[in-house]
Coordinates of C-alpha atoms and ligand atoms in Angstrom, one line a residue:
X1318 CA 56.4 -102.4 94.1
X1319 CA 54.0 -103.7 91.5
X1320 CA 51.4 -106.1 91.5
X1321 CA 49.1 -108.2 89.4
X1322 CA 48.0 -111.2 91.2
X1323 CA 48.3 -114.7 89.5
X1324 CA 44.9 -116.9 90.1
X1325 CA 46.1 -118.7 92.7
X1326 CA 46.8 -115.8 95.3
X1327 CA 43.4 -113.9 94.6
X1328 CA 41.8 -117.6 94.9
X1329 CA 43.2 -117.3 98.4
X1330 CA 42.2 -113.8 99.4
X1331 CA 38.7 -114.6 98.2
X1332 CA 38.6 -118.1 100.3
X1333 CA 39.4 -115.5 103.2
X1334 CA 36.9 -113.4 103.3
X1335 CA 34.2 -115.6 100.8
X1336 CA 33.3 -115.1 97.4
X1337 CA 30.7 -113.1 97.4
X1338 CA 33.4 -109.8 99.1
X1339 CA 36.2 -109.9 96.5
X1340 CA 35.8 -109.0 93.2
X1341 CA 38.1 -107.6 90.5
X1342 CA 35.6 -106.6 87.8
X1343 CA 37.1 -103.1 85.9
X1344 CA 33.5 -101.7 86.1
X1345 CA 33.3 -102.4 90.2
X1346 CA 36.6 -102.1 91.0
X1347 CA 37.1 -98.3 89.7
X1348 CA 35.0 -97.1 92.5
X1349 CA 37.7 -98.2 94.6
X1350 CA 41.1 -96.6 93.0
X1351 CA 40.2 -93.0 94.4
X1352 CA 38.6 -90.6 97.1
X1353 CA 38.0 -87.2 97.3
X1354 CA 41.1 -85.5 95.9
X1355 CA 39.4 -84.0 92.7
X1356 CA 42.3 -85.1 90.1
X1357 CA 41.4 -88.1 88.7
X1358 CA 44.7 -88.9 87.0
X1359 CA 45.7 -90.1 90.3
X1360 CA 43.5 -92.8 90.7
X1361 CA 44.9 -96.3 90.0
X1362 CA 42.6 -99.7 89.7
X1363 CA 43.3 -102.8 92.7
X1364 CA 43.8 -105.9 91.3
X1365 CA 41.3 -107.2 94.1
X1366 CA 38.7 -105.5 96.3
X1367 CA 38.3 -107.1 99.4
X1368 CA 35.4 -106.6 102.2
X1369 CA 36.5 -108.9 105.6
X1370 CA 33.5 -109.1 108.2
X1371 CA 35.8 -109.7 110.8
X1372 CA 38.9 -108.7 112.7
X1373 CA 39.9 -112.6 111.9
X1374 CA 39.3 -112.5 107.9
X1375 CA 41.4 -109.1 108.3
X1376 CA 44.4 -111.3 109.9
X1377 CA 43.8 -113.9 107.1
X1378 CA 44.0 -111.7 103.9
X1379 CA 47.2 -109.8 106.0
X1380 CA 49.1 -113.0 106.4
X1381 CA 48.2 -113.9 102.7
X1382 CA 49.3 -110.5 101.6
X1383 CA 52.2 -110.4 103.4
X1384 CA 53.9 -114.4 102.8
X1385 CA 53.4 -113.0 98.8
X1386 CA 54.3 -109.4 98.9
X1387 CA 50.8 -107.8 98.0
X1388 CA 50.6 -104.1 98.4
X1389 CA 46.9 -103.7 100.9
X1390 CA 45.5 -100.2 101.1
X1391 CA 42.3 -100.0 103.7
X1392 CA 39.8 -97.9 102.5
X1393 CA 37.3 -96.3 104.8
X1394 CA 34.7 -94.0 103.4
X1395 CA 37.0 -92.8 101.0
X1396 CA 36.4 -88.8 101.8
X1397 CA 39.9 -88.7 102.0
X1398 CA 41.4 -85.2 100.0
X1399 CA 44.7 -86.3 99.8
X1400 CA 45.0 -89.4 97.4
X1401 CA 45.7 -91.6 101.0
X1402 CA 43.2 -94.7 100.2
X1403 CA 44.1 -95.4 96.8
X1404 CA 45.9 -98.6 95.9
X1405 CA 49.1 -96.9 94.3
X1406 CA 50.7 -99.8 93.4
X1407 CA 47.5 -102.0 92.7
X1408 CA 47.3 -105.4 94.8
X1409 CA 44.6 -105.7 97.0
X1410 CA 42.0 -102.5 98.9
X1411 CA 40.7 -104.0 101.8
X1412 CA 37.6 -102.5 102.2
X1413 CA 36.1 -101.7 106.0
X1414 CA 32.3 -101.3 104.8
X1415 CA 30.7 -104.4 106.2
X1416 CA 32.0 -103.8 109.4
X1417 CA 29.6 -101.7 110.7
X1418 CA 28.6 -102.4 114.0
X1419 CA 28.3 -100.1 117.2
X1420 CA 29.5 -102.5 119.5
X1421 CA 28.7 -100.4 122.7
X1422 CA 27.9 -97.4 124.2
X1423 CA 29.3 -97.9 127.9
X1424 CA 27.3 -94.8 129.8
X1425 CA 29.0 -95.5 133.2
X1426 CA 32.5 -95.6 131.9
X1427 CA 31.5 -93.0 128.7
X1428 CA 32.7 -95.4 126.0
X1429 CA 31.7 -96.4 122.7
X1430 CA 33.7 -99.3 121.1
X1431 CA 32.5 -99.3 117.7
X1432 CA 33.9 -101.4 114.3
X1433 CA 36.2 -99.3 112.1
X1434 CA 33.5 -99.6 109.0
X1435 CA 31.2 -97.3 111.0
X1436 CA 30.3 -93.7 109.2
X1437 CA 30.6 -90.6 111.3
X1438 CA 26.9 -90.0 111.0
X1439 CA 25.7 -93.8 112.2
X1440 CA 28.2 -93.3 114.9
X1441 CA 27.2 -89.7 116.2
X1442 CA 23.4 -91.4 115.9
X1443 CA 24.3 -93.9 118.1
X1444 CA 25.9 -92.4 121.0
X1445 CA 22.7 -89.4 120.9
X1446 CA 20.5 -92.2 121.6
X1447 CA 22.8 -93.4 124.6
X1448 CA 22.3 -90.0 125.8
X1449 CA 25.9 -88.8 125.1
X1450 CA 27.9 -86.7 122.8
X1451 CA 31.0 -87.2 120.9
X1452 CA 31.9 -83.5 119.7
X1453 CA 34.5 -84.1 116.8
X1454 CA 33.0 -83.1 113.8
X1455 CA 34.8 -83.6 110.7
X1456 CA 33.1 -82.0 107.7
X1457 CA 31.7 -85.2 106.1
X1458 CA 29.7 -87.6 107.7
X1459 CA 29.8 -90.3 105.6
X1460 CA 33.6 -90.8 106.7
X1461 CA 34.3 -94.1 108.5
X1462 CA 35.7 -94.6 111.9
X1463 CA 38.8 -96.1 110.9
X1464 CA 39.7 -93.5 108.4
X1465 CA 39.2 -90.6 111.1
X1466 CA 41.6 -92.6 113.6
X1467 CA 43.9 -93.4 110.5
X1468 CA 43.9 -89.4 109.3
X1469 CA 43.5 -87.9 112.7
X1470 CA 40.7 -86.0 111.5
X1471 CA 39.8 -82.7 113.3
X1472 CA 37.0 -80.2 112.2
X1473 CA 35.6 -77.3 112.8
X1474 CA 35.2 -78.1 117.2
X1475 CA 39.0 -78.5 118.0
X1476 CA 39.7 -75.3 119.0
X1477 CA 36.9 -76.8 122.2
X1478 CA 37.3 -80.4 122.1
X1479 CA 40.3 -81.4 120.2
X1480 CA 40.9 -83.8 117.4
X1481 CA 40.4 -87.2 116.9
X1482 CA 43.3 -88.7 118.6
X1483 CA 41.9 -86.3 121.9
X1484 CA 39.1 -88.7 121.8
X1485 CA 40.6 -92.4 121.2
X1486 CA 41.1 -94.7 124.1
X1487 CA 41.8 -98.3 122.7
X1488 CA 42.1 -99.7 119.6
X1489 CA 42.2 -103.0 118.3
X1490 CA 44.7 -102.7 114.9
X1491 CA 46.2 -105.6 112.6
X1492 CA 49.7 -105.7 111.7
X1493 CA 50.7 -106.3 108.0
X1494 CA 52.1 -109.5 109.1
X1495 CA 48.7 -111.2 110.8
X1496 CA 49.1 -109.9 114.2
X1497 CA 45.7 -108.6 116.5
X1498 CA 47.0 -105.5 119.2
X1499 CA 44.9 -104.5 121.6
X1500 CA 45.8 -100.9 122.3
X1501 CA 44.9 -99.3 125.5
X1502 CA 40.7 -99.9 126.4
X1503 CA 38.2 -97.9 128.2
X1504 CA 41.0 -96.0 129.9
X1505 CA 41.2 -92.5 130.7
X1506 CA 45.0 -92.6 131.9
X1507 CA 47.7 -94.9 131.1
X1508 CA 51.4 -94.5 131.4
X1509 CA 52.2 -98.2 130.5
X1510 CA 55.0 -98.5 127.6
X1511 CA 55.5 -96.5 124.6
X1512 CA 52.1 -95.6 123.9
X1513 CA 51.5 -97.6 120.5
X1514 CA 47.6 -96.9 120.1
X1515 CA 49.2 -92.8 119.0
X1516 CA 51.4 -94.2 116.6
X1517 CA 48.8 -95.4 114.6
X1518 CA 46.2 -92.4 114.6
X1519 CA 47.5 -90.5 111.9
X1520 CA 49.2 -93.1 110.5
X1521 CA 47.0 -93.2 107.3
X1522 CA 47.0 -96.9 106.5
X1523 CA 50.6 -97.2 106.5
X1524 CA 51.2 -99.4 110.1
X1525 CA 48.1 -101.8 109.7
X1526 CA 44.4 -102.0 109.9
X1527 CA 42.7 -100.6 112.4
X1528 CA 39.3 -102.8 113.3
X1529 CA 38.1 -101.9 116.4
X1530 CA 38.2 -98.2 118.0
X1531 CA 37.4 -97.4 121.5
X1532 CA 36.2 -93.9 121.9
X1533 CA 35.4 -91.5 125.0
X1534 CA 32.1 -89.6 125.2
X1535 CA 31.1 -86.7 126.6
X1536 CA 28.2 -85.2 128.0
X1537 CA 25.4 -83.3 125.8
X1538 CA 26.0 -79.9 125.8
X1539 CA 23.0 -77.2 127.0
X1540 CA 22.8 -74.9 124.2
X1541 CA 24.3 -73.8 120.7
X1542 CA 24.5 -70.9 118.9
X1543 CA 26.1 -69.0 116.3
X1544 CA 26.8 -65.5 115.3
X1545 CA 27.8 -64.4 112.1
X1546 CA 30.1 -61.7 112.2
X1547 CA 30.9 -59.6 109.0
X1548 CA 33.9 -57.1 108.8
X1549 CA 35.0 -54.8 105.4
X1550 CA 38.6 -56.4 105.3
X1551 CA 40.4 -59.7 106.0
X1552 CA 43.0 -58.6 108.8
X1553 CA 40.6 -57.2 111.6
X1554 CA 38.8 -60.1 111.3
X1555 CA 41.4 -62.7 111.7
X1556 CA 43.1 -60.5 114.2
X1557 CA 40.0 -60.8 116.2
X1558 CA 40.1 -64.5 116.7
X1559 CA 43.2 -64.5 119.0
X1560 CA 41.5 -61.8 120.7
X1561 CA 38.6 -64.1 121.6
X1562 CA 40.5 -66.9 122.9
X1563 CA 42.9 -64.1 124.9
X1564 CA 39.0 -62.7 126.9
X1565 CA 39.0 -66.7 128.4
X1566 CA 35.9 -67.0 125.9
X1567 CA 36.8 -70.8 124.0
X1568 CA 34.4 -71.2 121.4
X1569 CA 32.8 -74.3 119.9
X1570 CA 34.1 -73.3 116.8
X1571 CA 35.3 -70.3 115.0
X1572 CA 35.1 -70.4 111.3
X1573 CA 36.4 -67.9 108.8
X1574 CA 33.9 -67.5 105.1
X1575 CA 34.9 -65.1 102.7
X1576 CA 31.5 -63.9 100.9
X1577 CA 32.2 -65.6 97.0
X1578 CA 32.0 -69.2 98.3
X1579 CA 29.2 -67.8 100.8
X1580 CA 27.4 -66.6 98.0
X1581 CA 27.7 -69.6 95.8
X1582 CA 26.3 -71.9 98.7
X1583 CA 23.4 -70.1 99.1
X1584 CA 22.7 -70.0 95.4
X1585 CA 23.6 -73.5 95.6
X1586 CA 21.0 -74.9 98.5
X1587 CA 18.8 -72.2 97.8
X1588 CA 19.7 -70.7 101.9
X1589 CA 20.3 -67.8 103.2
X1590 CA 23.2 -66.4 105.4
X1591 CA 22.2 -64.2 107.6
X1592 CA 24.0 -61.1 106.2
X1593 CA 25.8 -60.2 102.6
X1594 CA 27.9 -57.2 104.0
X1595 CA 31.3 -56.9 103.9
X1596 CA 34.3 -58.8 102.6
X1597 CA 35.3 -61.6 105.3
X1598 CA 33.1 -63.4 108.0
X1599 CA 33.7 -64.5 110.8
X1600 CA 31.2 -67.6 112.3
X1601 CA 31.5 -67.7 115.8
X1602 CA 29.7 -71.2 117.3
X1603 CA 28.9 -71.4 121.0
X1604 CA 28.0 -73.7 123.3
X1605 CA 26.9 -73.7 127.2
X1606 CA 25.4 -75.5 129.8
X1607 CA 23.1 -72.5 130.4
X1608 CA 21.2 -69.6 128.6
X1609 CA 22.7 -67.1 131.4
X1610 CA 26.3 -68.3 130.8
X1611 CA 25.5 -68.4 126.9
X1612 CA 24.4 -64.5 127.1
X1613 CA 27.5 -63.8 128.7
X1614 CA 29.7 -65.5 126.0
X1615 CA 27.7 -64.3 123.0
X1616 CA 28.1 -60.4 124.3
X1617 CA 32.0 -61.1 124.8
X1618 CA 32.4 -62.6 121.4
X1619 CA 30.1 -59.4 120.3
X1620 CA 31.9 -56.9 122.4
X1621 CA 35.9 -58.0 121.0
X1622 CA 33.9 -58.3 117.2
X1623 CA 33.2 -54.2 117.6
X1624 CA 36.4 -53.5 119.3
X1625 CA 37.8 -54.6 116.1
X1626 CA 35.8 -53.0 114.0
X1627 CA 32.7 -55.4 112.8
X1628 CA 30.2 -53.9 111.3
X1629 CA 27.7 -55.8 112.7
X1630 CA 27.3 -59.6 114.6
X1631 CA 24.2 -61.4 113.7
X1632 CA 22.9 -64.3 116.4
X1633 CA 21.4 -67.2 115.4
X1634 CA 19.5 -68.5 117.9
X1635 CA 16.8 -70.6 117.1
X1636 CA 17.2 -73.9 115.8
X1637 CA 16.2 -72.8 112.3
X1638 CA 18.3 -70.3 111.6
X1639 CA 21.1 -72.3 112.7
X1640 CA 20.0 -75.1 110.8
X1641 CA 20.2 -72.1 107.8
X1642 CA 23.8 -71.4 108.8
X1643 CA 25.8 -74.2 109.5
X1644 CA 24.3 -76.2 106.1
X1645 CA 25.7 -73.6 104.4
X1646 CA 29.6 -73.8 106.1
X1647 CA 28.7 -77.3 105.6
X1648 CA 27.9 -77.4 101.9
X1649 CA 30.5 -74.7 100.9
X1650 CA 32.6 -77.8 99.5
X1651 CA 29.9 -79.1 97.1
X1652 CA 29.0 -75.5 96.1
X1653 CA 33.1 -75.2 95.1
X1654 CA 33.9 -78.9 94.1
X1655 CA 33.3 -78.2 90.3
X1656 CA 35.9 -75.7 90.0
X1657 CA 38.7 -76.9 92.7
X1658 CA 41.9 -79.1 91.7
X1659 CA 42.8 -79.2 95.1
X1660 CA 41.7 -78.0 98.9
X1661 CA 45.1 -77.0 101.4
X1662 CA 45.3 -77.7 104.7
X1663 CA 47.9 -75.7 106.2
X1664 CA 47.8 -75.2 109.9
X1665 CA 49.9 -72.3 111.1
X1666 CA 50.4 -71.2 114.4
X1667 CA 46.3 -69.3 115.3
X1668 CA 48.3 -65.5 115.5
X1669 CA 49.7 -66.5 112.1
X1670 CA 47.0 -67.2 110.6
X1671 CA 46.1 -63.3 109.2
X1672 CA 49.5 -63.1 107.7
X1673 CA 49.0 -66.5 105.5
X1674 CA 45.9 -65.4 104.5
X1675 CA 47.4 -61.8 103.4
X1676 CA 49.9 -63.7 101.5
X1677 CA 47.5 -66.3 99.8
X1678 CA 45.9 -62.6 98.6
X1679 CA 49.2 -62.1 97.1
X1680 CA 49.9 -65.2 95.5
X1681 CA 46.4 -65.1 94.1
X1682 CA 46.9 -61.8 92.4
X1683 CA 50.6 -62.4 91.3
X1684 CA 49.2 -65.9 88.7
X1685 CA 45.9 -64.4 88.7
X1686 CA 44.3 -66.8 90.2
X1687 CA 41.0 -67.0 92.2
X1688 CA 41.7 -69.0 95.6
X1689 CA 39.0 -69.2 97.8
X1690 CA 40.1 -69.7 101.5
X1691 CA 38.3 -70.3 104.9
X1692 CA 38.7 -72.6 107.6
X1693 CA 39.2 -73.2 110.8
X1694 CA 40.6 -70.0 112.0
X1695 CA 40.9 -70.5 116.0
X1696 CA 42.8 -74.1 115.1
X1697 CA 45.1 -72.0 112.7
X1698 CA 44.1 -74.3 110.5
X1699 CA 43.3 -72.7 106.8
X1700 CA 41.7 -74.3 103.7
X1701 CA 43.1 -72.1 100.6
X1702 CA 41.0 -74.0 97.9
X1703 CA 43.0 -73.9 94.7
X1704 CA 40.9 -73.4 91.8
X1705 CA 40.3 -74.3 87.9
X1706 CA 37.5 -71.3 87.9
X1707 CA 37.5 -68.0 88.3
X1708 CA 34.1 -66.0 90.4
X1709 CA 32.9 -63.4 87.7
X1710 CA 29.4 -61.9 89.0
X1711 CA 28.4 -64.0 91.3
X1712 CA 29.3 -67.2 89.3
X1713 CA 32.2 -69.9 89.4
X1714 CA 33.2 -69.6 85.4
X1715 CA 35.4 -72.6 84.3
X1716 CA 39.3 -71.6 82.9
X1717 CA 41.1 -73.8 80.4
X1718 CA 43.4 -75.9 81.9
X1719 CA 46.6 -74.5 80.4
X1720 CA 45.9 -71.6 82.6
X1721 CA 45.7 -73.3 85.9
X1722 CA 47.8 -76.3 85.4
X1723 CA 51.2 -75.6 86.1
X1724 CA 50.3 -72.6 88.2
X1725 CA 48.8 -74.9 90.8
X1726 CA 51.7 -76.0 91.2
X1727 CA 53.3 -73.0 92.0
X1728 CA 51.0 -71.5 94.2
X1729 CA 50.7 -74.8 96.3
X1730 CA 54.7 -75.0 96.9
X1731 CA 55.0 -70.9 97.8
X1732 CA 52.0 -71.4 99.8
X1733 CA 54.2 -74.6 101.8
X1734 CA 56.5 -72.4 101.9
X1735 CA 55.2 -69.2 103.7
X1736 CA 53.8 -72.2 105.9
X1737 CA 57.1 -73.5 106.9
X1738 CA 58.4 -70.0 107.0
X1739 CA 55.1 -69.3 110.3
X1740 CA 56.2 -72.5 112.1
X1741 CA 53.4 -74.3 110.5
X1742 CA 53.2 -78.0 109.1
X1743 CA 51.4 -78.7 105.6
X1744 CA 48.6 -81.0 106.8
X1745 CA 46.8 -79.9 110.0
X1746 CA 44.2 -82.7 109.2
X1747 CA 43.5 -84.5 106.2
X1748 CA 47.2 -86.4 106.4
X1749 CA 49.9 -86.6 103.7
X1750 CA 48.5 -89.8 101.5
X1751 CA 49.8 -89.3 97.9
X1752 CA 49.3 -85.8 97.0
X1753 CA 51.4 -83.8 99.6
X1754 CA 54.6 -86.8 99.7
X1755 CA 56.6 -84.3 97.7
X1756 CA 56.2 -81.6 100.4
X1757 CA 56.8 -83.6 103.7
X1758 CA 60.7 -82.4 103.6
X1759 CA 59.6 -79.1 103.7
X1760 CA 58.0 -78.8 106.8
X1761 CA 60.1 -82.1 108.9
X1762 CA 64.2 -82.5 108.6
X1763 CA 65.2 -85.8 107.1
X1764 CA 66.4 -87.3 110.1
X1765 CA 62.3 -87.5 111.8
X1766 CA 61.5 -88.9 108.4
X1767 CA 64.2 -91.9 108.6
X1768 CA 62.5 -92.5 112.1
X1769 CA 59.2 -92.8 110.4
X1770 CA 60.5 -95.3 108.0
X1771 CA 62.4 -97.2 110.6
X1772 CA 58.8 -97.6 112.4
X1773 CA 57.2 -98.6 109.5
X1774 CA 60.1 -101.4 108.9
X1775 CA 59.1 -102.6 112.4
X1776 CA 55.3 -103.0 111.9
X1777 CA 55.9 -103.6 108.2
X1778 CA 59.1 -105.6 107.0
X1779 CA 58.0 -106.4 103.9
X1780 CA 56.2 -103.0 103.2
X1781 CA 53.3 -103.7 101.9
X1782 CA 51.1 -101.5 104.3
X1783 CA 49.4 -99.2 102.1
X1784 CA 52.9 -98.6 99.8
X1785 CA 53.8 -95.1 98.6
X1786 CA 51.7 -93.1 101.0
X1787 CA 52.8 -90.5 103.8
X1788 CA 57.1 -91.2 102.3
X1789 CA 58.5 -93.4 99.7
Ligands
FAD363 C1 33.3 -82.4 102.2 C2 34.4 -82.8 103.0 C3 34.7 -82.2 104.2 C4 35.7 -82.7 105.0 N1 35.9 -82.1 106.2 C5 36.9 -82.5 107.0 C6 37.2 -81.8 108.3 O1 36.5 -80.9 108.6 N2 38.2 -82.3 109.0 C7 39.0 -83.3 108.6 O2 39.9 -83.7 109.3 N3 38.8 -83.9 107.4 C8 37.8 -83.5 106.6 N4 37.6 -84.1 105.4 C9 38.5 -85.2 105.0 C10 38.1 -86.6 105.3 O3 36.7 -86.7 105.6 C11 38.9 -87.2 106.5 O4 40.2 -87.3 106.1 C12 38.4 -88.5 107.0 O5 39.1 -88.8 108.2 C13 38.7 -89.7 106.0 O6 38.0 -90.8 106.5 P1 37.5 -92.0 105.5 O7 36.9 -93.1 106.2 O8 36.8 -91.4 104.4 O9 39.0 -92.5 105.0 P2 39.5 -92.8 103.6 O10 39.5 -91.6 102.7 O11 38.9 -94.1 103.1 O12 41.1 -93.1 103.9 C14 41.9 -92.2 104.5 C15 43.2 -92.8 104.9 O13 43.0 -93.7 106.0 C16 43.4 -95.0 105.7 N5 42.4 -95.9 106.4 C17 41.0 -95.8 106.2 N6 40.4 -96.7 107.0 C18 41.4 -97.3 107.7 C19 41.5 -98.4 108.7 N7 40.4 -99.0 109.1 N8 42.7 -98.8 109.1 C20 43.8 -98.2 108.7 N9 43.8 -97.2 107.8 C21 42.7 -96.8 107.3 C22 43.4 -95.1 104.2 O14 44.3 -96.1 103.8 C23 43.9 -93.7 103.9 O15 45.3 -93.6 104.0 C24 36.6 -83.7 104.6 C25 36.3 -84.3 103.3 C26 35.3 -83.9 102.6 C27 35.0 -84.6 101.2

């Protein structure tokens, strides 16, 4: 599918949503041919950026779209790290930025219904100061509600509170041909029909737009903190995470650091972690509704820790320390982003998750590579970061491309591989977009992927949902 729209169809998209929220200009619209993923040679100008204010003008530039077989990528906040928002085949990106309202936050029925155009961080804002909490956290804020449901985004709190899709409740989505579904509503149970509001999260653009998301809410928790747990060697720290869950003790959160990217985020936003011993870390995040009950879990956590061998567990317990740590789990991506080509997301079954690491040691040393990993070890989910820099005393040191090119390659597909070979899948948050198509076979048999595309044929006849993302 290609696209270059002749003056009369873009004179239609912009009477849909007004002149002053389409534009084509080279020098604006560049901003919109990528996200996160760090190569840029995969970025590809729209013919035609579009902003709708409304679920209506949404409808309109679909129908327009649709009678004249324009390819329409949404684009959220564009955080994406897999290629997923960018217009492969040019037409139109229909851009969710102006709406950005918070439409409610329902404290009887803990609801928020908010826009899709909504960051993360205005969103979170909001329901705090309806005296709620919505716990998933995915790691950047400035992602937009839309893109979250569209990815099924997850973060470091699954392992407690799930992902995304845990949390939505009703959605209000446009097809690629016009149509407005309401999907479920401020319902905790329905068994009503095939459930279509789960088709589309995770769906990545590929099904319609999703404009309105309804979203449940929980209560704020008592207390947080976090404990910082170094060991000499990779394995007893990893092994020590099923060990956790096994005591009854769930976790907010259980992050694994290894202490290069550690070191290069302090460095980085001039912080300090608590402790520079040993090789891996573990960061173990608590919540309860007490200080008793969180003394209880924190000596748990502490007691498996020395069982396996930690050498010691740090607590961070007042709000500045833990301020100190979690901005530096937080920022370990812009410490890195220089010197990665590309950030894994392999989610392997949480037992597994020592042997992948072993064997992303392996791969490392066999191309002589540095590949930094952490993630979220109690989800099984693991972030091998796949790098065009090496660490050499305490710094990320820049190697020529001819030495990391076609080895990234390599490393990524025997990587996939050892995935598939754990019972794992190649995505366990950030989606499929563009970059990881060529995989998808690896980890699902070809008959679930013709059922994919026969879905997308029934929301989508003429395909022009978001064209050459998740399958081909
Ligand atoms: C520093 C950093 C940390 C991150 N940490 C995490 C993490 O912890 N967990 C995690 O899951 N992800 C993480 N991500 C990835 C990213 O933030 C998520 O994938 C996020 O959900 C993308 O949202 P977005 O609004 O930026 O979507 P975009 O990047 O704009 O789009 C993503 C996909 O969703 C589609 N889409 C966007 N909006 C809509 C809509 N309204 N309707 C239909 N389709 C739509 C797009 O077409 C595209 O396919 C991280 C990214 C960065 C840069």
């Amino acid at each position: 599918m290609t696209s270059k729209l002749a003056s009369s169809v873009r004179e239609l998209f912009v009477a849909a949503v007004g002149r002053d929220n389409a534009f084509s200009d080279p020098d604006k619209a560049v901003d919109y041919g990528h996200d996160e993923f760090s190569l840029k040679e995969i970025a590809r100008e729209p013919d035609l950026v579009v902003k709708p204010k409304t679920t209506d003008e949404v409808a309109k530039v679909l129908r327009i779209a649709d009678a004249r077989g324009v390819p329409v990528t949404p684009r959220g906040g564009a955080t994406g790290l897999c290629g997923g928002c960018v217009p492969l085949h040019g037409g139109v990106v229909l851009s969710l930025e102006r709406m950005d309202r918070v439409l409610e936050v329902d404290a009887d029925n803990q609801m928020a219904v908010t826009e899709a155009g909504v960051r993360l961080s205005d969103f979170a804002r909001a329901v705090e100061e309806g005296g709620l909490y919505f716990p998933p956290h995915p790691g950047d804020e400035s992602a937009m509600m839309g893109g979250l449901v569209a990815t099924n985004a997850g973060g470091s709190r699954a392992v407690k509170y799930g992902t995304i899709r845990n949390y939505v409740r009703g959605l209000e989505v446009v097809t690629p041909t016009g149509d407005v579904l309401r999907l479920g509503g401020k319902l905790e149970k329905s068994s009503t029909g095939y459930n279509l509001m789960h088709l589309f999260i995770g769906s990545e653009g590929t099904l319609g737009v999703v404009t309105k998301v309804i979203l449940h809410l929980n209560t704020k928790p008592g207390t947080m903190r976090s404990l910082v747990v170094p060991f000499a060697e990779l394995e007893p720290a990893l092994e020590t995470v099923p060990l956790i869950m096994k005591r009854g003790v769930v976790p907010l959160a259980i992050e694994f650091l290894e202490i290069e990217p550690i070191t290069l985020t302090e460095e980085h936003i001039r912080k300090k972690w608590p402790t520079k011993l040993g090789a891996t870390h573990l960061l173990v995040i608590l919540d309860a509704p007490s200080e008793a009950e969180m003394d209880r879990l924190s000596e748990a956590v502490a007691a498996v820790c020395c069982e396996k061998g930690a050498i010691d567990v740090f607590i961070a317990d007042t709000p500045s320390k833990q301020d100190e740590v979690l901005a530096i789990r937080s920022k370990i991506y812009d410490a890195i982003k220089s010197g990665t080509v590309e950030i894994l997301d392999i989610a392997v079954p949480r037992a597994e998750v020592a042997g992948h690491v072993r064997k992303v040691r392996q791969v490392a040393a066999k191309y002589g590579m540095w590949l930094p990993t952490f993630g979220h070890a109690a989800d099984g989910n693991v972030h091998t970061h796949i790098m065009k820099a090496r660490f050499e005393a305490g710094r990320m040191v820049p190697v020529p491309e001819s030495d990391w090119r076609d080895k990234a390659d390599l490393v990524r597909e025997e990587l996939f591989r050892d995935c598939r070979e754990r019972g794992g899948v190649i995505s366990g948050e950030h989606g499929i977009g563009l970059v990881k198509k060529p995989f998808l076979s690896l980890v699902l048999d070809e008959r679930q992927i013709e059922i994919m595309r026969g879905i997308k044929r029934v929301f989508d006849p003429r395909g022009i949902m978001n064209p050459g993302k998740i399958f081909d």
